[in-house]
Coordinates of C-alpha atoms and ligand atoms in Angstrom, one line a residue:
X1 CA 4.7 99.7 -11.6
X2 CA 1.1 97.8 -12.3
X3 CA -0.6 96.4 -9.9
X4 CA -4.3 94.6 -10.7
X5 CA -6.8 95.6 -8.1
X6 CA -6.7 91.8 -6.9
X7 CA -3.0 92.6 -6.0
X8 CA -3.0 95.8 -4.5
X9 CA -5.8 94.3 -2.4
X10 CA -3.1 92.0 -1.0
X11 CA -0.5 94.3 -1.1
X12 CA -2.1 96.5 1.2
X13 CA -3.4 93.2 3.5
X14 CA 0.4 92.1 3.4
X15 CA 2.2 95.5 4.2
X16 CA 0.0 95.8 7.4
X17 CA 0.3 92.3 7.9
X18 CA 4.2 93.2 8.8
X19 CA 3.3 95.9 10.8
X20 CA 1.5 93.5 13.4
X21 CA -2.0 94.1 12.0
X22 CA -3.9 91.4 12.6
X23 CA -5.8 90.8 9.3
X24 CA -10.1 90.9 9.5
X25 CA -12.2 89.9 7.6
X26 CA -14.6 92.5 5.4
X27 CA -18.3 92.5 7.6
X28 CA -21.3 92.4 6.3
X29 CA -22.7 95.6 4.4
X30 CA -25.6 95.4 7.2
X31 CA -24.3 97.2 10.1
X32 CA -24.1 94.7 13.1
X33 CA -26.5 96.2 16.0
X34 CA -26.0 99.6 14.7
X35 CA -29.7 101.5 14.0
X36 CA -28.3 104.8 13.5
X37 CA -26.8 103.5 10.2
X38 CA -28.2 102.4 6.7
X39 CA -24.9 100.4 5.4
X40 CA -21.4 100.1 6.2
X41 CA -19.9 103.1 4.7
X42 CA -16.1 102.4 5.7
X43 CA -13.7 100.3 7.2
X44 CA -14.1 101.1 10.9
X45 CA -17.8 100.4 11.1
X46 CA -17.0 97.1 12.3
X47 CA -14.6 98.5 15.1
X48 CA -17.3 101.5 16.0
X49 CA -17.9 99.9 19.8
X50 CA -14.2 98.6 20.0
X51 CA -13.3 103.1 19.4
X52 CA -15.8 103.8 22.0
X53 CA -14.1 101.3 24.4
X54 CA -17.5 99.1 24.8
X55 CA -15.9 96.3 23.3
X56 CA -12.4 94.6 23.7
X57 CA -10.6 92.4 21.0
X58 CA -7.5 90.5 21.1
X59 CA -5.7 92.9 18.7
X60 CA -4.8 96.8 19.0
X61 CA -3.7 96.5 15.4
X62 CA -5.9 96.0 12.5
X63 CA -6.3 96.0 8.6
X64 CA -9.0 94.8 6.2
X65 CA -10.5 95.6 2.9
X66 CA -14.1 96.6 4.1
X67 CA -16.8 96.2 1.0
X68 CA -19.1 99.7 1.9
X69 CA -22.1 101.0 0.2
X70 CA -22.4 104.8 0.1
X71 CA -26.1 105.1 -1.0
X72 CA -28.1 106.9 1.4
X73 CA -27.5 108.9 4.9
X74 CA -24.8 110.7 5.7
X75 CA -22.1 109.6 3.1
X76 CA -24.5 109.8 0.0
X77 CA -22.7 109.2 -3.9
X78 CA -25.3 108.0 -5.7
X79 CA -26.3 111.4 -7.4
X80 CA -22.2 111.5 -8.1
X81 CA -22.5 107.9 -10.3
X82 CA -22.0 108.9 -13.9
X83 CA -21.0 112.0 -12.8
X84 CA -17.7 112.0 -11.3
X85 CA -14.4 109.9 -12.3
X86 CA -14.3 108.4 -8.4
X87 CA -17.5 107.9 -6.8
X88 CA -19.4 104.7 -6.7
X89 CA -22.2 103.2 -4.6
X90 CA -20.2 100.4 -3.8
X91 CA -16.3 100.2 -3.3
X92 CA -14.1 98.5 -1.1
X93 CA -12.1 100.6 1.6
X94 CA -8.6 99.2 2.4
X95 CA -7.8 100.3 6.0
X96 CA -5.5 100.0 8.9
X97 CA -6.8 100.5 12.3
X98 CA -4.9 101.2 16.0
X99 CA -7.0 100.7 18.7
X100 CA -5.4 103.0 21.3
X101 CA -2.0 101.9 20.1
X102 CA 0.0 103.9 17.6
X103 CA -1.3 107.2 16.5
X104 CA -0.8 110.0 14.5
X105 CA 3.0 109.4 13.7
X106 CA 3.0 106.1 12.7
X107 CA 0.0 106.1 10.8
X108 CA 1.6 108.9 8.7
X109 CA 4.9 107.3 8.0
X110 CA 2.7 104.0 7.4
X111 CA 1.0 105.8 4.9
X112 CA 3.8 107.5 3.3
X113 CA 5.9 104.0 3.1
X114 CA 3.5 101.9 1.6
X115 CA 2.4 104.7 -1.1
X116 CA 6.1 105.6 -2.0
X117 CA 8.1 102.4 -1.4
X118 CA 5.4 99.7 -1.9
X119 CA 3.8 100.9 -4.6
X120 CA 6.3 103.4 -5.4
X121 CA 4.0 106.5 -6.3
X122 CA 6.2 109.3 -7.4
X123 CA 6.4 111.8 -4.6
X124 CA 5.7 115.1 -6.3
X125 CA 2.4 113.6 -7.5
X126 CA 1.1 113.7 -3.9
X127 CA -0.5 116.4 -1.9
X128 CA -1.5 116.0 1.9
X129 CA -4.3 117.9 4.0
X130 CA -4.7 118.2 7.2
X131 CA -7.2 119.8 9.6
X132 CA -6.5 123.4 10.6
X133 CA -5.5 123.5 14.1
X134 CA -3.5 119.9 14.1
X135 CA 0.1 121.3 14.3
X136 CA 1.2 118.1 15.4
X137 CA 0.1 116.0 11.8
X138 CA 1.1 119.4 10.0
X139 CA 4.9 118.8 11.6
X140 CA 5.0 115.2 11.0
X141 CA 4.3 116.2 7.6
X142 CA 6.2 118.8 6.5
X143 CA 9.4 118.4 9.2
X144 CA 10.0 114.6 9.3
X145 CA 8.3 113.4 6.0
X146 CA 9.8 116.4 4.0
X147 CA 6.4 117.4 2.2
X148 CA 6.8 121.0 0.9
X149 CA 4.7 123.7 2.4
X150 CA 2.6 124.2 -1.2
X151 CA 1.4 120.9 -1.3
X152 CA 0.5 121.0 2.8
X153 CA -2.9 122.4 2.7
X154 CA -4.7 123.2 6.0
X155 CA -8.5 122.4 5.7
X156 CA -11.0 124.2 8.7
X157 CA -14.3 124.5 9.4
X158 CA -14.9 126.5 6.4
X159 CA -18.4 124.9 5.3
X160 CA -20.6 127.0 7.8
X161 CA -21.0 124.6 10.3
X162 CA -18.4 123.2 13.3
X163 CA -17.0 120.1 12.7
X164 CA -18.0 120.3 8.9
X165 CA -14.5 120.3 7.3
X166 CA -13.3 117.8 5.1
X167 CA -11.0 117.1 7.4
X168 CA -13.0 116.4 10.5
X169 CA -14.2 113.1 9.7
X170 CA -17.7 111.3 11.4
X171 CA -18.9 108.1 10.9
X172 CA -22.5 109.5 11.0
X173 CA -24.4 112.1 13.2
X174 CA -23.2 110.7 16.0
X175 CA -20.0 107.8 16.8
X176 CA -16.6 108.3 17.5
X177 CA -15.1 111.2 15.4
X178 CA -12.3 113.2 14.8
X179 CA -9.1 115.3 12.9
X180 CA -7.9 113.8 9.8
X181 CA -5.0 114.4 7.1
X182 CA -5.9 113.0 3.8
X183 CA -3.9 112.3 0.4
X184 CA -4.6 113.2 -2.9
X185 CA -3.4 112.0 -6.2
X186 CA -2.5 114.7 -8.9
X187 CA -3.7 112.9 -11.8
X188 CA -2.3 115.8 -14.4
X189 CA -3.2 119.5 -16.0
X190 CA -5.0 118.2 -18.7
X191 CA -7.7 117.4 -16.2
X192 CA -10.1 120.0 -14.8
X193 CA -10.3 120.5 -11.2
X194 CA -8.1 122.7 -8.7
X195 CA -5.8 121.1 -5.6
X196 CA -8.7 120.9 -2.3
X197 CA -9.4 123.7 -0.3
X198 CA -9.5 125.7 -3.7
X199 CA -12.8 126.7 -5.5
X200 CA -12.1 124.1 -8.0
X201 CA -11.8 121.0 -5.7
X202 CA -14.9 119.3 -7.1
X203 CA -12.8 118.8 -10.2
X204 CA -11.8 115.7 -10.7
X205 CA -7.5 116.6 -11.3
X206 CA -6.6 115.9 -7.7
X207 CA -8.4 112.9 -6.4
X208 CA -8.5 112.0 -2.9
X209 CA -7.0 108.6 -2.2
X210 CA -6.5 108.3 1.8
X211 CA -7.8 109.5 4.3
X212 CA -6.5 108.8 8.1
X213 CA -8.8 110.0 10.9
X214 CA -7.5 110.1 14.3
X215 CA -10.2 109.4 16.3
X216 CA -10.9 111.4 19.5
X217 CA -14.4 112.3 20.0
X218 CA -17.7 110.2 20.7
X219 CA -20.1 112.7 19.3
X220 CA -23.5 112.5 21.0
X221 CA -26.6 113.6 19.7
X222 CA -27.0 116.8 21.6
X223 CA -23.3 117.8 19.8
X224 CA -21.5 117.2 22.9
X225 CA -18.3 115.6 22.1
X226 CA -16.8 113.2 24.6
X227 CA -13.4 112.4 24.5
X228 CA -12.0 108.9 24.0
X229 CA -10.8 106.6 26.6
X230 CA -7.8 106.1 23.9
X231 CA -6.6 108.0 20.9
X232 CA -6.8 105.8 17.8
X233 CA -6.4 105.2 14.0
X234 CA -8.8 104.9 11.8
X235 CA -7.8 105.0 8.1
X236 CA -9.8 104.3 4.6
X237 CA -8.3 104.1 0.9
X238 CA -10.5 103.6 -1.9
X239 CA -9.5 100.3 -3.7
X240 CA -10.6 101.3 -6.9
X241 CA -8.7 104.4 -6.6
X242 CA -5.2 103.8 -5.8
X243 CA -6.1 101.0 -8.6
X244 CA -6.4 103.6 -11.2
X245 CA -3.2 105.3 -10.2
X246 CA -1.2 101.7 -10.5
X247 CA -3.0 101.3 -13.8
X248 CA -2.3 104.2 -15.2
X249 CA -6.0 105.4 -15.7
X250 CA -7.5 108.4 -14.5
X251 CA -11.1 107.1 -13.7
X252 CA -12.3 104.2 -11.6
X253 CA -14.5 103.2 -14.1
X254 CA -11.3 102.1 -16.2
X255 CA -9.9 99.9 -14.3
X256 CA -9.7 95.9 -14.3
X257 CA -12.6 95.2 -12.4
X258 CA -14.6 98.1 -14.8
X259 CA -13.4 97.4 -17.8
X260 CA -14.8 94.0 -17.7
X261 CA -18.2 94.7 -15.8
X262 CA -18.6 97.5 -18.7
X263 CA -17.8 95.1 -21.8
X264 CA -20.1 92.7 -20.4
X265 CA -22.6 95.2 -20.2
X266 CA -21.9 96.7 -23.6
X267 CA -22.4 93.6 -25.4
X268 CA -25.9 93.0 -23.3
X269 CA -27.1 95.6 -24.4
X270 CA -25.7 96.1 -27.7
X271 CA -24.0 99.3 -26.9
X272 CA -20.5 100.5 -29.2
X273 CA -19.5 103.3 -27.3
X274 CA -17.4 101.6 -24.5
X275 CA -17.2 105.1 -22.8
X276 CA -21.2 105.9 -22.9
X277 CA -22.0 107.3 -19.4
X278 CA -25.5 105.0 -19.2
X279 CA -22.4 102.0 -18.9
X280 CA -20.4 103.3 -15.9
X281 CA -23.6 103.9 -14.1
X282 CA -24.9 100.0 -14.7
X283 CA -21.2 98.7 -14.2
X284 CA -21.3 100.6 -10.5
X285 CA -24.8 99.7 -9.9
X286 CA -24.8 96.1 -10.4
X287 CA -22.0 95.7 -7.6
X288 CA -24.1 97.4 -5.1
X289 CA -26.9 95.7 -5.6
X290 CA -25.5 92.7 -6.1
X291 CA -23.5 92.8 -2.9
X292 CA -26.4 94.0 -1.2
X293 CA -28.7 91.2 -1.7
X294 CA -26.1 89.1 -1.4
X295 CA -25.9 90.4 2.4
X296 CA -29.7 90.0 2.6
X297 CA -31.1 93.0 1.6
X298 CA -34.8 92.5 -0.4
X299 CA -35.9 95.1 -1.9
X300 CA -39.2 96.7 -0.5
X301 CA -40.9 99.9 0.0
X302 CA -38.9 101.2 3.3
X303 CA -35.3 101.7 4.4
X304 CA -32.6 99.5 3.4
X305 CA -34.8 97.7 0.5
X306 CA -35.6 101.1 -0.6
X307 CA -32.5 101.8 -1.3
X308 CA -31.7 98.7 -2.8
X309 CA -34.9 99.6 -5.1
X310 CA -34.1 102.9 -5.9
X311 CA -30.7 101.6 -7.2
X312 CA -31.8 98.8 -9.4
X313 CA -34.3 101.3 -11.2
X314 CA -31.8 103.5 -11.5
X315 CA -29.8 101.1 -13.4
X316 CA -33.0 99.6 -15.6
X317 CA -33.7 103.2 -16.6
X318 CA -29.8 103.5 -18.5
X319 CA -30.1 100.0 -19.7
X320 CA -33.7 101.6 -21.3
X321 CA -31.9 104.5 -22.1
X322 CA -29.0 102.5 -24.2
X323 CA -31.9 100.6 -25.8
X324 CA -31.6 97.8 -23.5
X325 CA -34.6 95.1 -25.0
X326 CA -36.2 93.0 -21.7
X327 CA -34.1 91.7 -19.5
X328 CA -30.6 92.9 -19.1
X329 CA -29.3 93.6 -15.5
X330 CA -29.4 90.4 -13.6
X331 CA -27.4 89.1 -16.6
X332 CA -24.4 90.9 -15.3
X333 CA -24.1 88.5 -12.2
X334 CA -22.5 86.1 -13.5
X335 CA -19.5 88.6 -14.8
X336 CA -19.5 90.0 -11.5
X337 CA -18.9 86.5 -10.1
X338 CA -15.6 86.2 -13.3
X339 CA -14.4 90.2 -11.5
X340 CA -14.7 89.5 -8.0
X341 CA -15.6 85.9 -7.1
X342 CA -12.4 85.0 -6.0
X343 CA -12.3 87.8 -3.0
X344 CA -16.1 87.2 -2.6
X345 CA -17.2 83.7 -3.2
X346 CA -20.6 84.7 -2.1
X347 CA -21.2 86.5 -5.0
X348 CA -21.0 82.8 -7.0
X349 CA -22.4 80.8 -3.9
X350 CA -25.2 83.6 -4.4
X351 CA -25.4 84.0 -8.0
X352 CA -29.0 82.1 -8.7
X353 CA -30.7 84.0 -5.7
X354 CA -28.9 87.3 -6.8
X355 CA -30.5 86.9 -10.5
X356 CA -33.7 86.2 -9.5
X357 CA -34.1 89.2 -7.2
X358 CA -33.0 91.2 -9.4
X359 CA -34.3 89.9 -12.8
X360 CA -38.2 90.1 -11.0
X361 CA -37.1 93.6 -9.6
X362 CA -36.1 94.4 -13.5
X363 CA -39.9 93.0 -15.0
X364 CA -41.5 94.7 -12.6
X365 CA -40.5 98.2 -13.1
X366 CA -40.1 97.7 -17.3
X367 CA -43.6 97.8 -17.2
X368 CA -44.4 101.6 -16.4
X369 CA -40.9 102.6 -16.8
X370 CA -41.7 103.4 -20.6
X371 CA -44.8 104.9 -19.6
X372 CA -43.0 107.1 -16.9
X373 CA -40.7 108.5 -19.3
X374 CA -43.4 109.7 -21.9
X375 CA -45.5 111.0 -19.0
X376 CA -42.0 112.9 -17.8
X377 CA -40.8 113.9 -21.9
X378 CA -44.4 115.3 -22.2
X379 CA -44.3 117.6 -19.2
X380 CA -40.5 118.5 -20.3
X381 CA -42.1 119.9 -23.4
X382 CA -45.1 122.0 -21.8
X383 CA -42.6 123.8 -19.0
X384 CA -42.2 126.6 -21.6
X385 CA -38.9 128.5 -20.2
X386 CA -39.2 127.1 -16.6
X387 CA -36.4 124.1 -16.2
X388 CA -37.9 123.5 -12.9
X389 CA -40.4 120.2 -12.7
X390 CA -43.0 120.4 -10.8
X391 CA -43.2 118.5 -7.1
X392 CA -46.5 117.2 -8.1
X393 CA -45.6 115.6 -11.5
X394 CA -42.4 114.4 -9.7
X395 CA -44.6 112.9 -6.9
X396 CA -46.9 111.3 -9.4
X397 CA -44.4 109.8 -11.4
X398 CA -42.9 108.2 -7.8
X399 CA -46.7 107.4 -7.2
X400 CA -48.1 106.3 -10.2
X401 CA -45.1 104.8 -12.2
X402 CA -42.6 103.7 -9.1
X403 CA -40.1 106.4 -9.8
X404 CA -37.9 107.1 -7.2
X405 CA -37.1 110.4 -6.8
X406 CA -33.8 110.5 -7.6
X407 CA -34.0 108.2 -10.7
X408 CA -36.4 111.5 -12.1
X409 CA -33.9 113.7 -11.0
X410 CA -31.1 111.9 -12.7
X411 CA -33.4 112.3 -16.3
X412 CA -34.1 115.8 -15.5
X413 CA -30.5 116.5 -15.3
X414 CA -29.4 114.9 -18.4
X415 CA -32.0 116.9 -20.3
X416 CA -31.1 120.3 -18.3
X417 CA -33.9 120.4 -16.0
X418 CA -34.5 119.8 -12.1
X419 CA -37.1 118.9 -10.1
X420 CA -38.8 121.0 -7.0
X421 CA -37.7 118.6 -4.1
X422 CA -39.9 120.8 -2.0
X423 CA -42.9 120.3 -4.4
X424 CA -42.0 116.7 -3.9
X425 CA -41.9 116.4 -0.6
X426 CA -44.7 118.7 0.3
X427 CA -46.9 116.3 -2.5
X428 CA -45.9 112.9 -0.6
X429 CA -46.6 114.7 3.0
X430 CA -50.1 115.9 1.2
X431 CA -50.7 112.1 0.3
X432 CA -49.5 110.8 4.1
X433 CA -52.7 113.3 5.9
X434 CA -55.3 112.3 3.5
X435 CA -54.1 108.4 4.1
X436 CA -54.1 109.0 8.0
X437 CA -57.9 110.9 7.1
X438 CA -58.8 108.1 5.4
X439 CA -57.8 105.5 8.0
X440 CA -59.8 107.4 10.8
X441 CA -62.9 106.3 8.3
X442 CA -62.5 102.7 9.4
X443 CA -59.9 99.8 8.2
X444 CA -62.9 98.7 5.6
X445 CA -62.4 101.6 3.4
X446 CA -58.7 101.8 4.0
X447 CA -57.9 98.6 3.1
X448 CA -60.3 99.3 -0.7
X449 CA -58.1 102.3 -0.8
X450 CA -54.6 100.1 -0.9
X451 CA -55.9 97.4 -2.8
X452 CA -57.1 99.8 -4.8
X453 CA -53.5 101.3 -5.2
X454 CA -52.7 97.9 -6.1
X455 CA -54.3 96.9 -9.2
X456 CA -54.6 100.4 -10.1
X457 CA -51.2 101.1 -10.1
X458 CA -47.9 100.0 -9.3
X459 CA -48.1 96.4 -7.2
X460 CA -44.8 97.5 -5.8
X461 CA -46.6 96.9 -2.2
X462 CA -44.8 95.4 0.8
X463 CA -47.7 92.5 0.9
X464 CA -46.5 92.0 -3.2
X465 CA -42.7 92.3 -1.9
X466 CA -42.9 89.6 0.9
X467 CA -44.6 87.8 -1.4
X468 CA -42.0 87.8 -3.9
X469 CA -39.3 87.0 -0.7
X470 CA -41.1 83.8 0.4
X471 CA -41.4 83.0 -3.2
X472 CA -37.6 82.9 -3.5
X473 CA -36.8 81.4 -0.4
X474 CA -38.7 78.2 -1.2
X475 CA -37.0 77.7 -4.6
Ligands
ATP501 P1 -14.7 112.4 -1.7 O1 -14.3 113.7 -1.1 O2 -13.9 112.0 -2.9 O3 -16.2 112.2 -1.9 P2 -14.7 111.3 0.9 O4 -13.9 112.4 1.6 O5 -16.2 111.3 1.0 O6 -14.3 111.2 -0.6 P3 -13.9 109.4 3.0 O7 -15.1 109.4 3.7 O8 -12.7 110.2 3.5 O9 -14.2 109.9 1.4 O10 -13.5 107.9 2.7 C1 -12.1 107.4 2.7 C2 -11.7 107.0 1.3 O11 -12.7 106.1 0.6 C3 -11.6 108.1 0.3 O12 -10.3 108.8 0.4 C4 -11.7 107.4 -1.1 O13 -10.5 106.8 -1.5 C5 -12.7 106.3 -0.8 N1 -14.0 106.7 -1.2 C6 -14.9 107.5 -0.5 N2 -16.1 107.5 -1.1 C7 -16.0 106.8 -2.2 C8 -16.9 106.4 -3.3 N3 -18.1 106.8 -3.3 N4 -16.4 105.6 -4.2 C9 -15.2 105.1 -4.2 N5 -14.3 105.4 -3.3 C10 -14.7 106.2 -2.3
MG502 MG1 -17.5 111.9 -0.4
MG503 MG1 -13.3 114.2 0.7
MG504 MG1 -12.3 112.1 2.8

């Protein structure tokens, strides 16, 4: 069977759909009232309060196809972009929720149907985890769905730390929580990687498709963990993955929605080599970023806008690295809107506003990227047998050039090196006491200091980055 991603979106709506789910609507990728997170990172970010029994909704049954960012905090993949066959920064979870009604049965045999019936995956191809101690999924499992005992694979605390198995999932540091079974895709021997829970499971052979959480814990920030008023379901299936499987690709980054976001930005930036690494990245990062401004994020020097920053330099630095002349990125909004304007008309409402934040975003940092990189390829070539950068150069190239830190460790890996994150941070901390020393002189001699740091330097300040916010709002 094929399915595009467009369909399996709907098959996956529809299937719940006839299970009583009532269907909701993606939210925003700004957590609602939420402070203790950066961006919705999965489907039931939107349900957090309604787990925790603080909030009541007319439906105990629910399914959506939740966009999610995983770009910073505790789910992290941008350091996996270009890297790895299934990670991105943003993708869109498909998940069903019970909200103290149906639990760990149902939600398996849910699962199990709609993968084997619906989309008819071929059974053999699919391996199941569940956490160590959960007899009850473990039964439901191997007894009533008939999964053999070698592809069952029990998953405990084995990273150090309680509650740090891959199948004890958490929202964050602290939210509801709980046990989880997860399924994996084998995608074939000629692939490197070994099945999870083995040494090899980084590899990208089996690849995690679904994972259902069955949540039973507040977690509070001391560790205690509280139970629920009412077991529940919580589950989340990477679109773009199960989209692979149906298209008969191994990696996210060739399928529908990819293929066309990488063509487009081939033929921007006059790249031949449809499977050139510097691609996938730019094809994952204009989603996020796009999305993300969409939902109102600006970028700036702090938190969310940070992030937002750090992502679009990321991406100007492999358009510079495929030879990209001037302005490339923001021209990819408008194929963005051809991919995914029909499940997101935002992204077309949005497509003028979207450009311009990020085209300004993109002039900006051309003008010291270049000089960055020669700064960075000239240190490279005094570190003599060291591979290690030094927290100072990495501090000044943040400083100096606007280099986030993890756009300098992304060059220093492809060219074998790393960078002393120590170094780095213990540079930036140096920089924060003499700033605070400074201050104590007066506001006179502070204020010199950042205008100073202005004209000198970057202009990436907040003052310039309202500026630039204001600017666009009154277009
Ligand atoms: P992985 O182990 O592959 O990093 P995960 O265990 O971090 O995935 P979960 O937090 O369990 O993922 O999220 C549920 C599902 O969302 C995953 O099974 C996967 O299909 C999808 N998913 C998670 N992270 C990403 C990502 N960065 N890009 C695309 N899909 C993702
Ligand atoms: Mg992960
Ligand atoms: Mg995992
Ligand atoms: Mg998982």
């Amino acid at each position: 069977m094929y399915m595009t991603s467009a369909q399996l979106r709907r098959a996956f709506l529809d299937y719940f759909a006839s299970k009583d789910h009532q269907v909701v609507a993606s939210s925003s990728l700004i957590p609602g009232n939420d402070p203790t997170l950066l961006f919705t990172n999965a489907g039931m970010v939107q349900f957090k309060d309604v787990f925790l029994g603080q909030d009541k909704r007319s439906y105990n049954r629910a399914v959506s196809s939740q966009r999610c960012v995983r770009a910073g905090g505790k789910h992290n993949d941008l350091e996996n972009v270009g890297y790895t066959a299934r990670h991105h920064t943003f993708f869109e979870m498909l998940g069903n929720f019970s909200f103290g009604d149906y639990f760990k049965r149902d939600a398996i045999h849910y699962a199990w149907q709609f993968l084997t019936e619906v989309l008819q995956l071929p059974k053999e191809k699919l391996l199941i985890t569940v956490y160590a101690t959960d007899d009850e999924a473990y039964d439901i499992w191997t007894k009533e769905i008939g999964i053999p005992a070698d592809r069952a694979i029990r998953i405990g605390d084995n990273k150090g730390a309680p509650f740090a198995s891959d199948n004890f999932w958490a929202m964050g540091d602290t939210g509801p929580c709980g046990p989880c079974t997860e399924i994996f895709y084998d995608h074939g021997d000629h692939i490197w990687g070994g099945p999870p829970g083995s040494p090899d499971e980084d590899g990208d052979r089996y690849i995690e498709i679904w994972n259902n959480v069955f949540m039973q814990f507040n977690r509070h920030a001391d560790g205690r963990m509280e139970p629920l008023p009412k077991p529940s379901v919580d589950t989340g299936m990477g679109l773009e993955r199960i989209s692979a499987i149906l298209q008969h690709v191994h990696s996210n980054y060739e399928i529908d929605i990819f293929q066309g976001l990488i063509k487009a930005a081939a033929a921007i930036t006059g790249t031949t080599d449809l499977d050139n690494k510097s691609l996938r990245v730019i094809a994952d990062h204009i989603r996020s970023c796009s999305f993300l401004v969409a939902d109102g994020v600006m970028p700036s020097n702090e938190g969310r806008g940070y992030v937002l920053r750090r992502i679009i330099r990321r991406a100007v630095r492999h358009g510079n690295q495929l030879g990209a002349k001037g302005v490339f990125f923001s021209k990819l909004v408008a194929e963005l809107g051809v991919q995914m304007g029909e499940a997101y008309p935002e992204l077309i409402e949005k497509q003028a506003i979207i450009e311009k934040v990020l085209r300004m975003e993109e002039e900006q940092f051309g003008k010291t990227l270049e000089r960055g990189l020669l700064l960075l390829t000239d240190v490279l070539g005094q570190l003599g047998d060291s591979t290690l950068i030094p927290g100072e150069i990495a501090f000044k190239l943040y400083d100096t050039y606007g280099f986030p830190i993890d756009l300098t460790s992304d060059v220093a890996r492809e060219r074998g090196f790393s960078v002393d994150q120590a170094g780095f941070e213990a540079a930036m901390e140096a920089q924060r006491k003499r700033a605070q020393q400074a201050s104590n002189f007066g506001a006179d001699y502070n204020q010199a200091l950042t205008s100073a740091n202005i004209t000198e330097f970057t202009g990436y300040t907040e003052e310039h980055g309202n500026a630039t916010v204001v600017e666009i709002l009154r277009d």
